[in-house]
Coordinates of C-alpha atoms in Angstrom, one line a residue:
M280 CA -0.3 0.1 0.3
E281 CA 3.2 2.2 -0.4
H282 CA 1.6 3.8 -3.6
L283 CA -1.2 5.2 -1.6
P284 CA -1.9 8.3 0.4
G285 CA -1.3 7.8 4.2
E286 CA -4.7 8.7 5.1
A287 CA -6.1 6.0 2.2
A288 CA -3.9 3.3 3.3
E289 CA -4.9 3.5 7.3
A290 CA -8.4 3.1 6.0
L291 CA -7.9 0.1 4.5
L292 CA -5.7 -1.0 7.3
T293 CA -8.6 -0.1 9.8
L294 CA -10.9 -2.0 7.5
A295 CA -8.7 -5.2 7.6
V296 CA -9.3 -5.5 11.3
G297 CA -13.0 -4.9 11.4
G298 CA -12.7 -0.9 12.6
I299 CA -15.1 1.7 10.7
P300 CA -12.5 4.5 9.1
Q301 CA -13.2 7.6 10.1
V302 CA -15.1 10.6 7.7
A303 CA -12.5 12.8 6.0
V304 CA -12.5 16.4 7.2
T305 CA -14.1 18.8 4.9
Q306 CA -13.2 22.4 5.6
D307 CA -14.9 25.6 4.1
A308 CA -13.4 27.7 1.2
V309 CA -12.6 30.3 3.9
S310 CA -10.3 28.1 6.0
D311 CA -6.6 28.1 5.9
P312 CA -5.8 24.8 3.9
F313 CA -2.9 24.1 6.0
D314 CA -5.3 23.4 8.7
H315 CA -6.5 20.0 7.5
P316 CA -5.6 17.0 9.2
D317 CA -4.2 15.7 5.8
A318 CA -2.2 18.8 4.7
Q319 CA -0.5 18.2 8.5
R320 CA 0.9 15.1 7.2
R321 CA 2.8 16.5 4.4
F322 CA 3.5 20.4 5.7
R323 CA 5.5 21.7 9.0
V324 CA 3.8 25.1 9.2
L325 CA 6.6 28.2 11.1
T326 CA 4.7 30.6 12.6
N327 CA 7.9 33.4 13.6
V328 CA 11.5 34.0 12.9
E329 CA 12.9 31.7 16.3
E330 CA 11.3 28.4 14.4
L331 CA 12.4 29.3 11.4
E332 CA 16.1 29.8 12.7
Q333 CA 16.0 26.3 14.4
A334 CA 14.4 24.8 11.0
L335 CA 17.2 25.9 9.0
A336 CA 19.7 24.8 11.4
Y337 CA 19.0 21.6 12.0
P338 CA 17.9 18.8 9.1
W339 CA 14.6 17.9 8.7
E340 CA 14.5 14.6 10.4
K341 CA 16.2 16.1 13.3
W342 CA 13.5 18.0 14.7
A343 CA 10.6 17.5 12.7
V344 CA 8.7 14.7 15.3
F345 CA 5.8 13.7 13.3
L346 CA 2.7 13.3 15.2
H347 CA -0.3 11.4 13.3
P348 CA -3.3 13.4 12.8
S349 CA -5.3 10.7 14.4
Q350 CA -3.4 11.3 17.7
R351 CA -3.5 15.1 17.5
D352 CA -7.3 15.6 19.1
L353 CA -5.2 13.3 22.1
V354 CA -2.9 15.9 22.4
E355 CA -4.8 19.2 21.8
R356 CA -8.1 18.1 24.0
R357 CA -9.3 19.6 27.0
Y358 CA -9.6 17.2 29.9
H359 CA -11.6 17.8 33.1
G360 CA -9.7 15.2 34.9
P361 CA -6.4 12.7 34.5
A362 CA -6.5 11.6 31.2
R363 CA -4.3 8.4 29.9
V364 CA -3.3 7.2 26.3
S365 CA -2.6 3.4 25.7
G366 CA -1.3 1.4 23.5
S367 CA 0.9 -1.8 22.3
A368 CA 4.6 -1.0 22.3
G369 CA 5.6 1.3 18.6
T370 CA 2.3 2.9 18.3
G371 CA 3.1 6.4 19.4
K372 CA 2.9 7.0 23.4
T373 CA 5.3 8.4 24.4
V374 CA 5.4 11.2 21.1
V375 CA 1.8 12.0 21.7
A376 CA 3.2 12.6 25.6
L377 CA 5.7 14.9 23.9
H378 CA 3.3 16.8 21.9
R379 CA 1.5 17.0 25.0
A380 CA 4.0 18.8 27.1
A381 CA 5.0 21.0 24.1
Y382 CA 1.1 21.7 23.3
L383 CA 0.8 22.5 27.0
A384 CA 3.3 25.3 27.0
Q385 CA 2.9 26.6 24.3
H386 CA -0.7 27.5 24.4
H387 CA 0.1 28.6 28.4
P388 CA 2.5 30.8 28.3
D389 CA 3.0 31.4 32.4
S390 CA 2.4 28.0 33.0
R391 CA 5.1 25.1 34.4
I392 CA 5.2 22.0 32.7
L393 CA 6.4 18.3 34.5
L394 CA 7.6 15.8 31.8
A395 CA 8.3 12.4 33.7
T396 CA 9.1 9.0 33.7
F397 CA 9.9 6.4 35.9
S398 CA 13.9 6.5 35.2
E399 CA 16.5 9.3 34.8
A400 CA 17.8 7.2 31.2
L401 CA 14.6 7.4 30.2
A402 CA 14.1 11.1 31.2
A403 CA 17.4 11.8 29.2
S404 CA 16.0 10.3 26.3
L405 CA 12.7 12.3 26.3
Q406 CA 14.8 15.1 26.8
D407 CA 16.5 14.6 23.8
K408 CA 13.4 13.9 21.7
L409 CA 11.8 17.1 23.1
R410 CA 14.5 19.3 21.4
V411 CA 14.1 17.9 18.6
L412 CA 10.7 18.3 18.8
C413 CA 10.2 22.1 20.2
A414 CA 11.9 24.8 17.9
V415 CA 11.3 27.8 20.7
P416 CA 13.9 28.1 23.6
S417 CA 11.5 29.9 25.2
V418 CA 8.9 26.6 25.5
L419 CA 11.5 24.6 26.3
E420 CA 12.5 26.1 29.4
R421 CA 9.0 26.0 30.9
I422 CA 9.3 21.8 30.6
E423 CA 11.2 20.5 33.2
V424 CA 12.2 16.6 32.0
C425 CA 13.3 14.4 34.9
G426 CA 12.7 11.1 36.4
I427 CA 10.4 11.1 39.1
V428 CA 12.4 10.0 42.2
E429 CA 15.0 12.7 41.3
V430 CA 11.6 15.2 41.3
A431 CA 11.0 13.8 44.6
L432 CA 14.1 14.2 45.9
R433 CA 15.2 18.2 44.6
L434 CA 11.5 19.2 46.0
H435 CA 11.8 17.4 49.0
K436 CA 15.4 19.2 49.3
T437 CA 14.3 22.7 48.8
L438 CA 10.8 22.3 50.5
L439 CA 11.4 20.4 53.8
G440 CA 14.9 19.7 53.9
T441 CA 18.1 17.1 52.8
P442 CA 16.4 13.5 53.4
R443 CA 18.6 10.7 54.0
L444 CA 17.3 7.5 52.1
I445 CA 17.7 4.0 53.4
D446 CA 20.0 2.1 51.2
D447 CA 19.3 -1.6 50.4
A448 CA 21.6 -3.1 52.7
P449 CA 20.7 -1.5 55.9
L450 CA 17.6 -2.4 55.3
R451 CA 17.6 -5.8 54.7
E452 CA 19.6 -6.0 58.1
I453 CA 16.7 -4.0 59.8
I454 CA 14.3 -6.5 58.4
N455 CA 16.3 -9.8 59.2
Q456 CA 17.0 -8.5 62.7
A457 CA 12.9 -7.7 63.1
S458 CA 12.4 -11.0 61.7
E459 CA 14.6 -13.0 64.7
E460 CA 13.2 -11.0 67.5
V461 CA 9.6 -11.9 66.5
E462 CA 7.9 -15.1 67.5
A463 CA 8.9 -18.2 65.2
H464 CA 6.9 -17.7 61.4
R465 CA 7.0 -19.3 58.5
F466 CA 8.0 -16.4 56.3
S467 CA 10.8 -16.2 53.9
G468 CA 13.1 -13.6 53.6
P469 CA 12.3 -12.5 50.7
F470 CA 8.4 -12.9 51.0
L471 CA 9.2 -10.4 53.6
L472 CA 11.3 -8.0 52.1
S473 CA 8.5 -8.2 48.5
E474 CA 6.0 -7.7 51.4
W475 CA 8.0 -4.8 52.7
H476 CA 8.0 -2.8 49.5
E477 CA 5.1 -3.9 48.1
V478 CA 2.1 -3.3 50.7
V479 CA 3.6 -2.1 54.1
D480 CA 5.7 0.4 52.5
A481 CA 4.1 1.1 49.3
W482 CA 1.1 1.8 51.5
Q483 CA 2.5 3.7 54.1
L484 CA 1.0 1.8 56.7
D485 CA 1.5 2.4 59.9
T486 CA -0.5 0.8 62.4
W487 CA -1.8 -2.5 62.9
E488 CA -5.7 -1.7 61.6
A489 CA -4.3 -0.5 58.4
Y490 CA -2.0 -3.6 57.7
R491 CA -5.1 -5.9 59.1
D492 CA -7.7 -4.4 56.3
V493 CA -5.5 -3.5 53.5
A494 CA -6.4 -5.1 50.4
R495 CA -3.6 -6.7 49.1
L496 CA -4.2 -6.1 45.4
G497 CA -1.2 -8.0 43.4
R498 CA 0.0 -10.6 46.1
K499 CA -1.9 -13.6 46.0
T500 CA -0.7 -15.3 49.0
R501 CA -3.4 -15.3 51.6
L502 CA -3.0 -14.2 55.4
A503 CA -5.2 -14.8 58.1
E504 CA -5.6 -12.2 60.9
K505 CA -3.2 -14.4 63.0
Q506 CA -0.1 -14.2 60.5
R507 CA -0.9 -10.9 59.9
K508 CA -0.3 -9.8 63.6
V509 CA 3.1 -11.8 63.8
L510 CA 3.5 -9.8 60.8
W511 CA 2.8 -6.4 62.0
A512 CA 4.4 -7.3 65.2
L513 CA 7.8 -7.2 62.6
Y514 CA 7.4 -4.4 60.5
S515 CA 6.2 -2.1 63.5
R516 CA 9.8 -3.0 64.9
V517 CA 11.3 -2.2 60.9
Q518 CA 9.7 1.5 61.0
K519 CA 10.8 2.4 64.5
A520 CA 14.2 1.0 63.9
I521 CA 14.3 3.4 60.4
H522 CA 12.3 6.1 62.3
E523 CA 15.3 6.2 65.0
R524 CA 18.2 6.4 62.5
N525 CA 16.4 9.4 61.3
L526 CA 16.0 7.8 57.6
L527 CA 13.3 7.8 55.0
T528 CA 12.1 5.1 52.5
E529 CA 11.6 6.5 49.0
P530 CA 8.0 5.2 49.5
G531 CA 8.2 7.6 52.5
L532 CA 9.8 10.7 50.5
F533 CA 6.8 10.5 48.4
A534 CA 4.4 10.3 51.2
R535 CA 5.6 13.9 53.3
L536 CA 5.5 15.4 49.7
T537 CA 2.0 14.3 49.2
T538 CA 0.7 15.5 52.7
Y539 CA 2.8 19.0 51.9
F540 CA 1.2 19.6 48.3
A541 CA -2.9 18.0 50.1
S542 CA -2.3 20.7 52.6
G543 CA -2.4 23.4 50.5
K544 CA 0.6 24.2 49.3
R545 CA 0.5 26.0 45.9
S546 CA 2.2 22.9 43.4
P547 CA 5.4 23.9 41.4
Y548 CA 3.6 22.3 38.3
D549 CA 0.5 23.4 36.1
F550 CA 0.7 20.6 34.4
V551 CA 2.0 17.4 34.7
V552 CA 3.1 14.6 31.8
I553 CA 4.0 11.3 32.2
D554 CA 5.4 9.0 30.2
E555 CA 5.4 4.4 30.6
A556 CA 2.7 5.6 33.5
Q557 CA 2.2 1.5 33.5
D558 CA 5.7 1.3 36.1
I559 CA 4.6 4.5 38.4
S560 CA 4.1 2.9 42.2
V561 CA 1.1 3.7 44.7
P562 CA 3.5 6.8 46.8
Q563 CA 4.8 8.2 43.3
L564 CA 0.8 8.2 42.0
R565 CA -0.4 9.9 45.3
F566 CA 2.2 12.4 45.2
L567 CA 1.3 12.8 41.4
A568 CA -3.0 13.3 42.0
A569 CA -1.7 15.8 45.2
L570 CA 0.8 17.6 42.6
G571 CA -2.7 17.8 40.0
K572 CA -4.8 18.7 42.6
G573 CA -8.0 17.6 40.6
A574 CA -7.4 20.5 38.3
P575 CA -8.6 20.6 34.1
D576 CA -5.7 19.0 32.0
S577 CA -3.7 18.8 35.3
L578 CA -2.4 14.5 34.8
F579 CA -2.0 13.5 31.4
F580 CA -0.6 9.6 31.7
A581 CA 0.9 7.5 28.7
G582 CA 1.7 3.8 28.8
D583 CA 1.2 0.1 28.1
L584 CA -0.3 -2.4 30.7
G585 CA 1.7 -5.4 28.7
Q586 CA 5.0 -3.4 29.3
R587 CA 4.6 -3.2 33.6
I588 CA 7.5 -4.8 35.0
F589 CA 8.0 -3.1 37.8
Q590 CA 4.9 -2.8 39.7
P591 CA 2.1 -4.4 41.6
P592 CA -1.2 -3.7 40.2
F593 CA -3.2 -1.6 41.8
S594 CA -6.4 0.9 42.1
W595 CA -5.7 4.2 40.5
K596 CA -9.1 5.6 41.5
S597 CA -8.6 4.2 44.9
L598 CA -6.4 7.0 45.3
G599 CA -7.8 9.8 43.7
V600 CA -6.9 9.4 39.7
D601 CA -9.9 8.2 38.1
I602 CA -9.0 8.1 34.1
R603 CA -12.6 6.5 33.2
G604 CA -13.9 8.5 30.3
R605 CA -10.8 9.8 29.3
S606 CA -8.8 6.8 28.5
R607 CA -7.7 6.3 24.7
T608 CA -6.3 3.6 22.8
L609 CA -3.9 3.9 20.1
R610 CA -4.3 1.5 17.1
I611 CA -1.5 2.3 14.6
N612 CA 2.0 0.6 14.8
Y613 CA 4.4 3.0 13.5
R614 CA 7.9 1.4 14.8
T615 CA 7.4 -2.0 14.7
S616 CA 6.6 -4.2 11.4
H617 CA 3.5 -6.4 11.1
Q618 CA 5.8 -9.5 11.6
I619 CA 7.6 -8.9 14.5
R620 CA 4.2 -7.4 16.0
R621 CA 2.2 -10.4 15.5
Q622 CA 4.9 -12.7 17.1
A623 CA 5.5 -10.5 20.0
D624 CA 1.7 -10.5 20.7
R625 CA 1.9 -14.2 21.3
L626 CA 3.5 -13.4 24.5
L627 CA 0.3 -11.6 25.9
P628 CA -3.1 -12.0 25.8
S629 CA -5.8 -10.2 23.3
E630 CA -7.3 -7.6 26.4
I631 CA -5.8 -6.5 29.3
S632 CA -7.6 -5.0 32.0
D633 CA -6.4 -2.4 34.9
V634 CA -7.8 -3.0 38.6
D635 CA -10.5 -0.6 37.9
G636 CA -12.0 -1.8 34.5
N637 CA -10.2 0.1 32.2
T638 CA -9.4 -2.4 28.9
E639 CA -7.0 -2.2 26.1
N640 CA -7.8 -3.9 23.3
R641 CA -4.5 -5.0 21.3
R642 CA -6.1 -7.1 18.7
E643 CA -7.6 -4.4 16.7
T644 CA -3.8 -2.8 16.2
V645 CA -2.2 -2.6 13.0
S646 CA 1.8 -2.2 11.9
V647 CA 2.1 0.5 8.8
F648 CA 4.9 -1.7 7.3
N649 CA 6.2 -5.1 6.5
G650 CA 9.4 -6.6 7.5
P651 CA 10.7 -10.2 7.5
E652 CA 9.7 -12.8 9.8
P653 CA 11.4 -13.0 13.2
L654 CA 13.9 -16.2 13.5
I655 CA 13.3 -18.0 16.4
Q656 CA 16.4 -20.4 17.4
A657 CA 17.1 -23.0 19.3
Y658 CA 20.8 -24.3 20.0
D659 CA 22.6 -27.0 21.3
D660 CA 25.4 -25.4 23.5
E661 CA 26.3 -21.7 24.0
D662 CA 29.0 -21.6 21.8
K663 CA 26.7 -22.8 18.8
E664 CA 24.0 -19.8 19.7
A665 CA 27.2 -17.3 19.9
Y666 CA 28.3 -18.3 16.5
A667 CA 24.8 -18.4 15.4
V668 CA 24.4 -14.7 16.4
A669 CA 27.1 -13.3 15.2
V670 CA 26.6 -14.8 11.5
W671 CA 23.2 -13.0 11.5
L672 CA 25.2 -9.9 13.1
S673 CA 27.6 -10.1 10.2
G674 CA 24.8 -9.7 7.7
L675 CA 23.3 -7.2 9.0
I676 CA 26.5 -5.1 8.9
D677 CA 27.1 -6.6 5.4
R678 CA 23.7 -5.0 4.2
D679 CA 24.3 -1.7 5.3
F680 CA 23.2 -1.3 9.1
Q681 CA 24.8 0.4 11.2
P682 CA 26.5 -0.9 14.4
H683 CA 24.8 1.2 16.4
E684 CA 21.3 0.6 15.1
I685 CA 21.4 -2.9 16.6
G686 CA 20.6 -4.0 20.0
V687 CA 21.5 -7.2 21.8
F688 CA 19.0 -8.0 25.1
V689 CA 19.6 -10.5 28.4
R690 CA 17.9 -11.1 30.6
S691 CA 20.1 -10.2 33.4
S692 CA 23.7 -9.2 33.7
E693 CA 25.0 -13.1 34.3
Q694 CA 24.1 -13.3 30.6
T695 CA 25.7 -10.3 29.0
G696 CA 28.9 -12.3 28.3
R697 CA 26.8 -14.7 26.2
A698 CA 26.2 -11.3 23.9
R699 CA 29.6 -10.1 24.4
K700 CA 30.8 -13.4 22.8
A701 CA 28.8 -13.1 19.9
L702 CA 30.3 -9.6 18.9
D703 CA 33.8 -10.2 19.6
L704 CA 33.1 -13.6 16.7
A705 CA 31.5 -10.9 14.7
G706 CA 34.0 -8.7 15.1
L707 CA 32.5 -5.8 16.3
D708 CA 32.5 -3.4 19.1
G709 CA 29.8 -3.2 21.9
T710 CA 28.7 -0.9 24.6
A711 CA 27.1 -2.6 27.5
L712 CA 24.0 0.4 28.8
D713 CA 23.0 0.7 32.2
E714 CA 20.9 4.0 33.4
K715 CA 23.5 6.8 32.5
I716 CA 25.2 5.5 29.3
R717 CA 23.2 6.2 25.7
I718 CA 23.7 4.4 22.9
A719 CA 27.2 5.0 21.1
A720 CA 27.9 5.9 17.5
G721 CA 29.8 3.1 15.9
R722 CA 29.0 0.0 18.7
V723 CA 26.5 -2.3 19.4
S724 CA 24.2 -2.0 22.1
I725 CA 24.1 -4.8 25.0
A726 CA 21.5 -4.5 28.1
T727 CA 19.3 -6.2 30.2
M728 CA 15.6 -6.3 29.2
H729 CA 14.8 -4.0 31.8
L730 CA 17.0 -1.2 30.3
A731 CA 15.4 -1.5 27.2
K732 CA 12.5 0.6 27.9
G733 CA 12.2 3.7 25.7
L734 CA 15.2 1.7 23.1
E735 CA 14.5 1.3 19.7
F736 CA 16.6 -0.4 16.9
R737 CA 16.4 -1.2 13.5
A738 CA 17.9 -4.9 14.2
V739 CA 17.6 -6.6 17.6
A740 CA 18.8 -10.1 19.1
V741 CA 17.4 -11.4 22.3
M742 CA 19.4 -13.7 23.6
A743 CA 20.2 -16.6 26.2
C744 CA 15.9 -17.3 26.3
D745 CA 16.8 -20.7 28.3
D746 CA 14.3 -22.8 30.2
E747 CA 15.0 -21.1 34.0
V748 CA 16.4 -18.2 32.3
I749 CA 13.0 -16.3 31.5
P750 CA 11.0 -16.9 33.7
L751 CA 14.2 -16.6 36.3
Q752 CA 14.4 -19.6 38.1
E753 CA 15.7 -17.3 40.8
R754 CA 12.3 -15.3 41.3
M755 CA 10.2 -18.7 40.8
E756 CA 12.0 -20.1 43.8
Q757 CA 11.3 -16.9 46.1
V758 CA 7.6 -17.5 45.5
V759 CA 6.1 -18.6 48.6
D760 CA 2.2 -19.6 47.4
D761 CA 1.8 -21.2 44.0
S762 CA -0.7 -18.3 43.2
D763 CA 2.1 -15.8 43.4
L764 CA 3.3 -17.8 40.4
E765 CA 0.5 -15.8 37.8
E766 CA 2.5 -12.1 39.2
V767 CA 5.8 -13.5 38.2
Y768 CA 4.9 -15.2 34.9
N769 CA 2.7 -11.8 33.8
T770 CA 5.8 -9.7 35.0
E771 CA 8.7 -12.5 32.9
R772 CA 6.4 -12.3 29.8
H773 CA 6.1 -8.6 29.8
L774 CA 9.9 -8.2 29.9
L775 CA 10.3 -10.4 27.0
Y776 CA 7.9 -8.5 25.1
V777 CA 9.3 -5.1 26.0
A778 CA 12.7 -6.6 24.2
C779 CA 11.3 -8.2 20.9
T780 CA 9.3 -4.9 20.7
R781 CA 12.7 -3.0 20.4
A782 CA 12.9 -4.2 16.8
R783 CA 11.9 -2.3 13.7
D784 CA 13.1 -4.2 11.3
Q785 CA 14.8 -7.5 12.7
L786 CA 14.2 -9.7 15.2
L787 CA 16.4 -12.7 16.8
A788 CA 15.4 -14.9 19.5
T789 CA 17.6 -17.2 20.5
G790 CA 18.4 -19.7 23.7
V791 CA 20.3 -23.1 24.7
A792 CA 17.7 -26.4 24.8
P793 CA 15.7 -26.7 26.1
V794 CA 14.6 -23.0 25.9
S795 CA 11.7 -20.7 27.6
E796 CA 8.5 -21.7 27.3
F797 CA 7.7 -18.0 26.2
L798 CA 9.7 -18.5 22.8
E799 CA 7.6 -21.6 22.1
D800 CA 4.6 -19.5 23.1
M801 CA 5.9 -17.1 20.4
K802 CA 6.2 -19.4 17.3
S803 CA 2.5 -21.0 18.4

């Protein structure tokens, strides 16, 4: 369909999946023809000399971040409460979030906008894209782009004093000490730590009654009241020890700020836009609700439930963020080929719902371009896998792929050696990405699946997808109750989905036999 105008091709794609194409917009004779959505696919209208200077200084592809006309309404709409845009990987959620922040800054000249996400690495990527999108410095300087934890740390330092956050190691010591002091119990160390992080600390429970009555969403292990009493005796000791050391947990940091802004103090931001919202935590969402104060257009979220890998599910509505009636799903995939998207989608159900009943339907998503079928391969040993991946990488280079257009992902740091071996055999240099290092020109990127969020490559190899590697056996062994396995499986599936959908044109997924059951699901 490449020979058709974009609007005609998209109408046919919509019909192909059982949808109803939108009726073409007509304009009267006195309207500016450049205002028509179809014209805006093909033209960028500059409104002042400053924009023109920026346009002349940068190549088109560096500053014209394309917003599809079908997405423009989501960017420019007025919302009378919190709003969320969802969609599977590659449907343009981040582009919508970027344009939303820029639109708000442009149309509210005296406002301050926060554009945030769950990590500093992703925030740096958003900042780069925002500079490409926004040609006016006076607009850019009113949009603060940051990881949400960094925002909280800075606000706490400015408004309440420098916080002293507790590190993981001393926290584990405190929990272990408290565990030894209470009566004998059957709970393992990993369970005690996860119950602290996901229930007690996340919800900032400070009384026995609060812990007794809390709905443990996402925690499938059932606890009788007697068991909860034992646990509360332990966790109350933990809270006391942290307080006596004048330390603060990260949820405690957000809780203090929530109390501060909920008391009537003025928010430093008029509008907040959050990317990768599916991984926002309970205390972070409470904090954002306090910042937004229920004002129109104050909170805008972009995310995908199918990419939730860090947070257990919880009710947004219960925390004062009700997006019902203001939730939209993007349907057109611009980044990932039809073949890759179709294969990766087999890892997830066709419909995913949040705790509040908002449903994302993935069946109606379509890709706008085709590509080669993904390769899913199993090998007898790691040497054969590395050699096969090296041959694949060399073939990409022979077809004029640049090294920085290629990413290699593994489940965790223990498998990065297998990726490096493949690169060595192919004679390619690699850069191991972390929270700070960005993609380097002339080098293949190596990263764990958790760092794949927000990245995009022409070609991706997902290696070491062995049985007991994904889903990770270590996580499985920490499960106390068989019913908790569902949450482990879900997030592990989401991890592989995220890694595979970083690929635009070419995808190779490999493992050593017996391979992960997830690879078998992708092939079926």
